[in-house]
């Protein structure tokens, strides 16, 4: 019985530390998609099918099945994959190529880490305008509220997150329960959405809409952002609790997306789908739900910040990043760290992004590009390792996943002129720092 309670504890903890980002996607993902295409029943079924299968292929298969079986001392992430792959390679060119890809992957992860808190907080705060009496709240006011939340969150980092981390798990369990509950009630209004589980609806949407159908993938990817955290955070919690928690989270998210689909079927004019769905079905519970969504986005941002600290720490220990002062904020957990320079640079970048993009709708145009880049690099490394190890079945699966992630990345190139370039500009900063540092170290060694 002790094992069960320990594993239950691990599952609840991983909901708080790992699934914040992907868990807050329902706030903005479908809203972003249906701003671009008309909510006809055929479109709704096609998009729901694409969403369910994107989560299945990119998160369940790529991360929880393939990548999480590849670890080093229980750690995961781009740097770990690089460390596993390098000893298996023969030629110097291959080693240089893998090292460069790993640096790009780290830079993109950091670029994504700036946009995630900004889009999560803005999208949650925007739910305020549905509260009776607050309909006229200006976008500037919403931006200021989101900015203040961000400042508060980054200001407490130095104290260590594990003091508050024990509350993260239960809050996220409540959030996923609320998402699933709201989704279930909404599905009853249009139960036909359940047929979207059939992948043919998604395939049919892609084939019948040509280029427009392909480019919508750049918005569909919003449902899988945060999937890379499953693997990157493996060192904090271990593989088992994360995989178990993902099965529960997957069901909650799937039910919620289907519920949102059912809601648009019956309310085609909906603008902010999740919040309007909750408001129309459970008006009394709307304000508690809004506060819960803001709490969930803060937790999502916290997970991203911790993830960036881990990546920078791995970068310092594998000597690709300059030495920075690292403070260990927990006497028990070596993984609980705080890096002053990184913390304030991230806060500045998040506030900058909020000011430039103003709304979560605008931010969805920039979001997803960096995530896709990271996923493609992970897929390349995983496929390469499996092929060298001659694991034939897994290699075949990995090649299919690589093809799918590459398709998503190509679709996301369409976002570059509309603000996607900002995630590349942000990612270019750590990329340049790493290159300058690595080359400088080489010169010193010579």
Short mmCIF file of C-alpha atoms in Angstrom, two decimals:
data_model
loop_
_atom_site.label_atom_id
_atom_site.label_comp_id
_atom_site.label_asym_id
_atom_site.label_seq_id
_atom_site.Cartn_x
_atom_site.Cartn_y
_atom_site.Cartn_z
CA UNK A 1 0.00 0.00 0.00
CA UNK A 2 2.91 2.34 0.72
CA UNK A 3 3.98 2.01 -2.91
CA UNK A 4 0.51 3.02 -4.10
CA UNK A 5 0.40 6.13 -1.94
CA UNK A 6 3.93 7.06 -3.05
CA UNK A 7 2.98 6.63 -6.69
CA UNK A 8 -0.27 8.59 -6.16
CA UNK A 9 1.79 11.37 -4.59
CA UNK A 10 4.13 11.25 -7.62
CA UNK A 11 1.19 11.44 -10.04
CA UNK A 12 -0.33 14.45 -8.23
CA UNK A 13 3.08 16.16 -8.08
CA UNK A 14 3.72 15.60 -11.77
CA UNK A 15 0.32 17.13 -12.61
CA UNK A 16 1.55 20.30 -10.91
CA UNK A 17 5.10 20.34 -12.23
CA UNK A 18 4.83 18.82 -15.71
CA UNK A 19 1.36 19.33 -17.16
CA UNK A 20 0.68 23.02 -16.51
CA UNK A 21 1.58 24.14 -20.02
CA UNK A 22 -0.34 21.49 -21.98
CA UNK A 23 -3.10 21.67 -19.37
CA UNK A 24 -3.80 25.35 -20.03
CA UNK A 25 -3.92 24.94 -23.85
CA UNK A 26 -7.76 24.51 -23.81
CA UNK A 27 -8.04 28.17 -22.75
CA UNK A 28 -6.82 29.43 -26.14
CA UNK A 29 -6.24 26.58 -28.65
CA UNK A 30 -9.73 26.09 -30.14
CA UNK A 31 -10.48 29.82 -29.92
CA UNK A 32 -7.37 30.50 -32.03
CA UNK A 33 -8.35 27.88 -34.62
CA UNK A 34 -11.94 29.07 -35.08
CA UNK A 35 -10.85 32.68 -35.48
CA UNK A 36 -9.24 31.44 -38.71
CA UNK A 37 -11.93 29.10 -40.12
CA UNK A 38 -15.76 29.10 -40.07
CA UNK A 39 -17.26 26.82 -37.39
CA UNK A 40 -19.25 24.55 -39.73
CA UNK A 41 -20.07 21.04 -38.41
CA UNK A 42 -17.62 19.47 -40.93
CA UNK A 43 -14.82 21.83 -39.87
CA UNK A 44 -15.52 21.22 -36.17
CA UNK A 45 -15.39 17.42 -36.59
CA UNK A 46 -12.21 17.63 -38.70
CA UNK A 47 -10.43 19.92 -36.22
CA UNK A 48 -11.48 17.84 -33.17
CA UNK A 49 -10.14 14.72 -34.86
CA UNK A 50 -6.85 16.49 -35.68
CA UNK A 51 -6.57 17.68 -32.06
CA UNK A 52 -7.13 14.21 -30.56
CA UNK A 53 -4.65 12.57 -32.93
CA UNK A 54 -2.06 15.34 -32.52
CA UNK A 55 -2.06 14.75 -28.76
CA UNK A 56 -1.90 10.99 -29.35
CA UNK A 57 0.97 11.00 -31.86
CA UNK A 58 3.10 13.92 -30.67
CA UNK A 59 2.74 13.57 -26.91
CA UNK A 60 1.71 9.98 -26.14
CA UNK A 61 3.75 8.19 -28.81
CA UNK A 62 6.74 10.54 -29.23
CA UNK A 63 7.30 11.49 -25.60
CA UNK A 64 5.67 9.01 -23.25
CA UNK A 65 6.38 5.91 -25.41
CA UNK A 66 9.60 6.60 -27.36
CA UNK A 67 11.62 9.37 -25.70
CA UNK A 68 10.94 8.49 -22.07
CA UNK A 69 12.54 5.07 -22.55
CA UNK A 70 15.76 6.91 -23.42
CA UNK A 71 17.29 8.53 -20.37
CA UNK A 72 20.62 9.01 -18.66
CA UNK A 73 20.71 8.64 -14.87
CA UNK A 74 16.96 9.17 -14.97
CA UNK A 75 17.32 12.57 -16.65
CA UNK A 76 15.66 13.57 -19.93
CA UNK A 77 15.73 16.42 -22.43
CA UNK A 78 17.57 17.55 -25.55
CA UNK A 79 21.01 17.66 -23.87
CA UNK A 80 20.54 14.12 -22.52
CA UNK A 81 19.60 12.80 -25.98
CA UNK A 82 22.73 14.46 -27.36
CA UNK A 83 24.85 12.80 -24.65
CA UNK A 84 23.34 9.37 -25.52
CA UNK A 85 23.76 9.86 -29.26
CA UNK A 86 27.32 11.27 -29.47
CA UNK A 87 29.16 8.08 -28.32
CA UNK A 88 27.21 6.07 -30.94
CA UNK A 89 28.41 8.21 -33.87
CA UNK A 90 31.45 7.50 -36.03
CA UNK A 91 32.27 10.62 -38.05
CA UNK A 92 33.28 14.09 -36.85
CA UNK A 93 30.72 15.71 -39.17
CA UNK A 94 27.88 13.79 -37.56
CA UNK A 95 29.09 14.79 -34.08
CA UNK A 96 29.29 18.47 -35.11
CA UNK A 97 25.80 18.28 -36.67
CA UNK A 98 24.26 16.70 -33.55
CA UNK A 99 25.97 19.23 -31.27
CA UNK A 100 24.67 22.11 -33.37
CA UNK A 101 21.12 20.67 -33.42
CA UNK A 102 21.21 20.28 -29.64
CA UNK A 103 22.19 23.94 -29.23
CA UNK A 104 19.33 24.99 -31.57
CA UNK A 105 16.98 22.80 -29.52
CA UNK A 106 18.02 24.44 -26.24
CA UNK A 107 17.69 27.93 -27.74
CA UNK A 108 14.21 27.17 -29.09
CA UNK A 109 13.13 25.73 -25.73
CA UNK A 110 14.18 29.00 -24.06
CA UNK A 111 12.40 31.03 -26.79
CA UNK A 112 9.26 29.00 -26.12
CA UNK A 113 9.72 29.57 -22.38
CA UNK A 114 9.22 33.30 -22.84
CA UNK A 115 6.02 33.03 -24.89
CA UNK A 116 4.37 30.34 -22.71
CA UNK A 117 3.91 32.46 -19.55
CA UNK A 118 2.81 35.47 -21.61
CA UNK A 119 0.12 33.62 -23.61
CA UNK A 120 -1.09 31.58 -20.61
CA UNK A 121 -1.51 34.58 -18.31
CA UNK A 122 -3.05 36.85 -20.93
CA UNK A 123 -5.55 34.22 -22.09
CA UNK A 124 -6.71 33.51 -18.53
CA UNK A 125 -6.97 37.17 -17.53
CA UNK A 126 -9.03 37.86 -20.68
CA UNK A 127 -11.80 35.73 -19.14
CA UNK A 128 -12.54 38.69 -16.84
CA UNK A 129 -14.53 40.45 -19.59
CA UNK A 130 -17.33 37.85 -19.33
CA UNK A 131 -18.04 38.77 -15.69
CA UNK A 132 -21.19 40.95 -15.56
CA UNK A 133 -20.08 44.53 -14.91
CA UNK A 134 -16.57 43.96 -16.27
CA UNK A 135 -17.50 43.72 -19.97
CA UNK A 136 -15.88 47.08 -20.73
CA UNK A 137 -12.47 46.22 -19.22
CA UNK A 138 -9.85 47.59 -21.62
CA UNK A 139 -7.11 45.41 -23.14
CA UNK A 140 -4.48 47.67 -21.49
CA UNK A 141 -5.96 46.89 -18.05
CA UNK A 142 -5.85 43.16 -18.86
CA UNK A 143 -2.20 43.51 -19.98
CA UNK A 144 -1.33 45.29 -16.72
CA UNK A 145 -2.99 42.55 -14.63
CA UNK A 146 -1.10 39.85 -16.59
CA UNK A 147 2.14 41.82 -16.18
CA UNK A 148 1.66 42.19 -12.41
CA UNK A 149 1.01 38.44 -12.07
CA UNK A 150 4.24 37.78 -14.01
CA UNK A 151 6.25 40.19 -11.81
CA UNK A 152 4.86 38.51 -8.69
CA UNK A 153 5.70 35.04 -9.98
CA UNK A 154 9.29 35.87 -10.94
CA UNK A 155 9.87 37.77 -7.70
CA UNK A 156 9.26 34.69 -5.54
CA UNK A 157 11.59 32.40 -7.53
CA UNK A 158 14.59 33.08 -5.29
CA UNK A 159 12.76 31.58 -2.32
CA UNK A 160 12.50 28.24 -4.11
CA UNK A 161 9.39 26.80 -5.65
CA UNK A 162 9.08 23.71 -3.46
CA UNK A 163 7.53 25.75 -0.63
CA UNK A 164 4.53 26.37 -2.82
CA UNK A 165 4.98 23.34 -5.09
CA UNK A 166 2.98 21.10 -2.75
CA UNK A 167 -0.10 23.17 -3.66
CA UNK A 168 0.55 22.90 -7.43
CA UNK A 169 -0.47 19.26 -7.77
CA UNK A 170 -3.85 19.53 -5.99
CA UNK A 171 -4.69 22.79 -7.84
CA UNK A 172 -3.96 21.14 -11.21
CA UNK A 173 -5.96 18.02 -10.24
CA UNK A 174 -8.88 20.38 -9.53
CA UNK A 175 -8.27 22.18 -12.85
CA UNK A 176 -8.28 18.94 -14.89
CA UNK A 177 -11.41 17.77 -13.03
CA UNK A 178 -13.10 21.10 -13.88
CA UNK A 179 -12.05 20.80 -17.55
CA UNK A 180 -13.37 17.24 -17.79
CA UNK A 181 -16.60 18.08 -15.94
CA UNK A 182 -17.36 21.12 -18.11
CA UNK A 183 -16.53 19.10 -21.23
CA UNK A 184 -18.82 16.21 -20.25
CA UNK A 185 -21.81 18.50 -19.63
CA UNK A 186 -21.24 20.32 -22.94
CA UNK A 187 -20.94 17.05 -24.93
CA UNK A 188 -24.53 16.19 -23.95
CA UNK A 189 -25.77 19.09 -26.11
CA UNK A 190 -24.15 17.61 -29.26
CA UNK A 191 -23.03 14.01 -28.56
CA UNK A 192 -22.14 13.48 -32.25
CA UNK A 193 -18.76 15.14 -31.55
CA UNK A 194 -17.65 11.81 -30.02
CA UNK A 195 -17.29 10.43 -33.57
CA UNK A 196 -14.28 12.78 -33.98
CA UNK A 197 -12.22 10.01 -32.36
CA UNK A 198 -12.16 8.55 -35.89
CA UNK A 199 -8.93 9.80 -37.58
CA UNK A 200 -10.69 9.80 -40.98
CA UNK A 201 -12.42 13.08 -40.07
CA UNK A 202 -9.02 14.73 -39.59
CA UNK A 203 -7.52 13.21 -42.74
CA UNK A 204 -10.60 14.22 -44.72
CA UNK A 205 -10.29 17.82 -43.45
CA UNK A 206 -6.62 17.98 -44.49
CA UNK A 207 -7.21 16.50 -47.95
CA UNK A 208 -10.31 18.56 -48.78
CA UNK A 209 -8.93 21.96 -47.75
CA UNK A 210 -5.64 21.95 -49.64
CA UNK A 211 -3.03 24.47 -48.48
CA UNK A 212 -5.42 26.13 -46.01
CA UNK A 213 -6.04 22.71 -44.40
CA UNK A 214 -2.30 22.11 -44.11
CA UNK A 215 -1.58 25.55 -42.62
CA UNK A 216 -4.23 25.08 -39.90
CA UNK A 217 -1.78 22.56 -38.40
CA UNK A 218 0.20 25.58 -37.19
CA UNK A 219 -2.71 26.34 -34.84
CA UNK A 220 -3.57 22.71 -34.05
CA UNK A 221 -0.05 22.32 -32.57
CA UNK A 222 -1.18 24.62 -29.71
CA UNK A 223 -2.85 21.56 -28.12
CA UNK A 224 0.52 19.77 -27.83
CA UNK A 225 2.65 22.68 -26.57
CA UNK A 226 4.08 21.58 -23.27
CA UNK A 227 4.32 17.97 -24.39
CA UNK A 228 8.11 18.29 -24.42
CA UNK A 229 7.98 18.93 -20.65
CA UNK A 230 7.10 15.25 -20.06
CA UNK A 231 10.59 14.30 -21.13
CA UNK A 232 12.49 17.40 -19.99
CA UNK A 233 11.15 17.03 -16.42
CA UNK A 234 11.77 13.30 -16.16
CA UNK A 235 14.75 13.92 -13.85
CA UNK A 236 12.54 15.65 -11.27
CA UNK A 237 9.95 12.93 -10.78
CA UNK A 238 10.89 9.75 -12.64
CA UNK A 239 9.18 8.15 -15.62
CA UNK A 240 6.33 6.17 -14.04
CA UNK A 241 4.38 8.95 -12.29
CA UNK A 242 4.64 11.23 -15.34
CA UNK A 243 3.34 8.57 -17.75
CA UNK A 244 0.51 7.59 -15.36
CA UNK A 245 -0.45 11.25 -14.87
CA UNK A 246 -0.41 11.82 -18.65
CA UNK A 247 -3.04 9.11 -19.19
CA UNK A 248 -5.38 10.93 -16.79
CA UNK A 249 -4.55 14.38 -18.21
CA UNK A 250 -5.04 13.10 -21.79
CA UNK A 251 -8.58 11.94 -21.01
CA UNK A 252 -9.46 15.24 -19.25
CA UNK A 253 -8.11 17.31 -22.17
CA UNK A 254 -9.79 15.13 -24.82
CA UNK A 255 -13.17 15.36 -23.05
CA UNK A 256 -12.79 19.14 -22.71
CA UNK A 257 -11.88 19.67 -26.39
CA UNK A 258 -14.84 17.52 -27.45
CA UNK A 259 -17.06 19.57 -25.11
CA UNK A 260 -15.78 22.82 -26.61
CA UNK A 261 -16.49 21.37 -30.07
CA UNK A 262 -20.05 20.54 -29.00
CA UNK A 263 -20.44 24.07 -27.63
CA UNK A 264 -19.40 25.69 -30.95
CA UNK A 265 -21.81 23.38 -32.81
CA UNK A 266 -24.66 24.88 -30.77
CA UNK A 267 -23.14 28.40 -30.36
CA UNK A 268 -21.31 29.13 -33.66
CA UNK A 269 -20.82 32.80 -32.68
CA UNK A 270 -18.69 32.01 -29.59
CA UNK A 271 -15.50 34.11 -29.35
CA UNK A 272 -13.75 32.89 -26.20
CA UNK A 273 -14.92 29.28 -26.36
CA UNK A 274 -13.85 27.73 -23.04
CA UNK A 275 -14.92 30.65 -20.85
CA UNK A 276 -18.22 31.16 -22.71
CA UNK A 277 -18.96 27.43 -22.43
CA UNK A 278 -18.43 27.48 -18.66
CA UNK A 279 -20.34 30.76 -18.33
CA UNK A 280 -23.37 29.47 -20.24
CA UNK A 281 -23.62 26.15 -18.38
CA UNK A 282 -22.40 27.06 -14.87
CA UNK A 283 -22.83 30.81 -14.45
CA UNK A 284 -22.68 30.59 -10.62
CA UNK A 285 -19.32 28.79 -10.80
CA UNK A 286 -17.82 31.10 -13.44
CA UNK A 287 -15.75 33.34 -11.14
CA UNK A 288 -14.25 30.38 -9.19
CA UNK A 289 -13.45 28.75 -12.57
CA UNK A 290 -11.79 31.96 -13.80
CA UNK A 291 -9.66 32.18 -10.63
CA UNK A 292 -8.77 28.50 -11.01
CA UNK A 293 -7.71 29.11 -14.63
CA UNK A 294 -5.48 32.02 -13.53
CA UNK A 295 -3.93 29.75 -10.85
CA UNK A 296 -3.39 27.03 -13.48
CA UNK A 297 -1.63 29.47 -15.83
CA UNK A 298 0.64 30.66 -13.01
CA UNK A 299 1.53 27.01 -12.30
CA UNK A 300 2.12 26.43 -16.04
CA UNK A 301 4.49 29.40 -16.11
CA UNK A 302 6.25 28.15 -12.98
CA UNK A 303 6.86 24.76 -14.65
CA UNK A 304 8.33 26.52 -17.67
CA UNK A 305 10.62 28.66 -15.49
CA UNK A 306 11.82 25.57 -13.58
CA UNK A 307 12.35 23.83 -16.94
CA UNK A 308 14.53 26.69 -18.18
CA UNK A 309 16.57 26.69 -14.96
CA UNK A 310 17.12 22.91 -15.47
CA UNK A 311 18.15 23.36 -19.11
CA UNK A 312 20.61 26.15 -18.22
CA UNK A 313 21.96 24.01 -15.36
CA UNK A 314 22.46 21.05 -17.74
CA UNK A 315 24.10 23.46 -20.19
CA UNK A 316 26.54 24.67 -17.50
CA UNK A 317 27.38 21.12 -16.33
CA UNK A 318 27.97 19.89 -19.92
CA UNK A 319 30.13 23.00 -20.55
CA UNK A 320 28.15 24.61 -23.34
CA UNK A 321 26.99 27.58 -21.27
CA UNK A 322 28.99 30.13 -19.27
CA UNK A 323 29.24 29.60 -15.52
CA UNK A 324 26.45 31.35 -13.66
CA UNK A 325 25.78 31.55 -9.95
CA UNK A 326 23.39 28.73 -9.05
CA UNK A 327 21.52 28.75 -5.75
CA UNK A 328 20.07 25.50 -4.42
CA UNK A 329 16.75 26.49 -2.89
CA UNK A 330 15.91 23.13 -1.33
CA UNK A 331 17.99 21.21 1.23
CA UNK A 332 16.36 17.94 -0.01
CA UNK A 333 16.06 18.30 -3.78
CA UNK A 334 19.16 19.01 -5.88
CA UNK A 335 16.83 19.74 -8.79
CA UNK A 336 15.33 22.81 -7.07
CA UNK A 337 17.59 25.60 -8.28
CA UNK A 338 17.48 29.34 -8.85
CA UNK A 339 19.64 31.30 -11.32
CA UNK A 340 19.37 35.04 -10.72
CA UNK A 341 20.44 36.36 -14.14
CA UNK A 342 18.19 33.93 -16.02
CA UNK A 343 15.20 34.75 -13.80
CA UNK A 344 15.27 38.53 -14.38
CA UNK A 345 16.13 38.21 -18.07
CA UNK A 346 13.09 35.93 -18.48
CA UNK A 347 10.81 38.36 -16.63
CA UNK A 348 11.97 41.24 -18.83
CA UNK A 349 11.36 39.13 -21.96
CA UNK A 350 7.87 38.03 -20.81
CA UNK A 351 6.80 41.64 -20.09
CA UNK A 352 8.26 42.73 -23.43
CA UNK A 353 6.20 40.05 -25.25
CA UNK A 354 3.00 41.06 -23.40
CA UNK A 355 3.52 44.72 -24.43
CA UNK A 356 4.28 43.88 -28.08
CA UNK A 357 1.48 41.37 -28.71
CA UNK A 358 -1.17 42.88 -26.38
CA UNK A 359 -3.62 39.93 -26.59
CA UNK A 360 -3.47 36.13 -26.41
CA UNK A 361 -5.09 36.00 -29.86
CA UNK A 362 -2.12 37.87 -31.34
CA UNK A 363 0.30 35.70 -29.39
CA UNK A 364 -1.06 32.49 -30.92
CA UNK A 365 0.47 33.73 -34.20
CA UNK A 366 3.92 33.60 -32.63
CA UNK A 367 3.40 30.51 -30.51
CA UNK A 368 4.11 27.00 -31.70
CA UNK A 369 7.06 27.62 -34.01
CA UNK A 370 9.71 27.12 -31.32
CA UNK A 371 7.81 24.16 -29.85
CA UNK A 372 7.69 22.44 -33.24
CA UNK A 373 11.40 23.05 -33.76
CA UNK A 374 12.18 21.43 -30.39
CA UNK A 375 9.90 18.47 -31.20
CA UNK A 376 11.52 17.90 -34.60
CA UNK A 377 15.01 17.91 -33.04
CA UNK A 378 13.87 15.44 -30.36
CA UNK A 379 12.32 13.26 -33.08
CA UNK A 380 15.57 13.31 -35.13
CA UNK A 381 17.67 12.30 -32.11
CA UNK A 382 15.25 9.58 -30.96
CA UNK A 383 14.97 8.10 -34.47
CA UNK A 384 18.75 8.15 -34.93
CA UNK A 385 19.41 6.43 -31.58
CA UNK A 386 16.77 3.73 -32.22
CA UNK A 387 18.10 3.03 -35.73
CA UNK A 388 21.69 2.68 -34.46
CA UNK A 389 20.45 0.36 -31.69
CA UNK A 390 18.53 -1.66 -34.33
CA UNK A 391 15.19 -1.48 -32.51
CA UNK A 392 13.24 -2.04 -35.72
CA UNK A 393 9.61 -1.60 -34.60
CA UNK A 394 10.37 1.50 -32.53
CA UNK A 395 12.51 2.91 -35.36
CA UNK A 396 9.60 2.61 -37.80
CA UNK A 397 7.26 4.35 -35.35
CA UNK A 398 9.90 7.05 -34.76
CA UNK A 399 10.28 7.68 -38.52
CA UNK A 400 6.49 8.15 -38.86
CA UNK A 401 6.48 10.56 -35.89
CA UNK A 402 9.43 12.47 -37.40
CA UNK A 403 7.42 12.89 -40.61
CA UNK A 404 4.41 14.18 -38.69
CA UNK A 405 6.43 16.65 -36.57
CA UNK A 406 8.23 17.88 -39.70
CA UNK A 407 4.83 18.55 -41.34
CA UNK A 408 3.78 20.60 -38.30
CA UNK A 409 7.04 22.55 -38.41
CA UNK A 410 6.64 23.36 -42.14
CA UNK A 411 3.05 24.54 -41.49
CA UNK A 412 4.39 26.78 -38.71
CA UNK A 413 6.79 28.58 -41.08
CA UNK A 414 3.66 30.43 -42.20
CA UNK A 415 3.66 32.17 -38.77
CA UNK A 416 7.09 33.77 -39.19
CA UNK A 417 5.87 37.03 -40.83
CA UNK A 418 2.95 37.38 -38.36
CA UNK A 419 5.00 37.48 -35.17
CA UNK A 420 6.59 34.04 -35.25
CA UNK A 421 9.90 35.78 -35.91
CA UNK A 422 9.85 37.02 -32.31
CA UNK A 423 10.24 33.50 -30.93
CA UNK A 424 13.24 33.12 -33.28
CA UNK A 425 14.68 36.49 -32.20
CA UNK A 426 14.37 35.47 -28.53
CA UNK A 427 15.86 32.02 -29.24
CA UNK A 428 18.76 33.64 -31.11
CA UNK A 429 20.02 35.25 -27.87
CA UNK A 430 20.84 32.00 -25.97
CA UNK A 431 21.98 30.46 -29.30
CA UNK A 432 24.60 33.20 -29.79
CA UNK A 433 25.69 33.06 -26.13
CA UNK A 434 26.27 29.29 -26.40
CA UNK A 435 28.18 29.55 -29.70
CA UNK A 436 30.40 32.39 -28.42
CA UNK A 437 31.09 30.49 -25.18
CA UNK A 438 31.84 27.12 -26.85
CA UNK A 439 34.15 28.72 -29.44
CA UNK A 440 35.86 30.79 -26.76
CA UNK A 441 36.48 27.66 -24.68
CA UNK A 442 37.97 25.94 -27.73
CA UNK A 443 40.32 28.87 -28.35
CA UNK A 444 41.35 28.84 -24.69
CA UNK A 445 42.02 25.10 -24.81
CA UNK A 446 44.19 25.52 -27.92
#
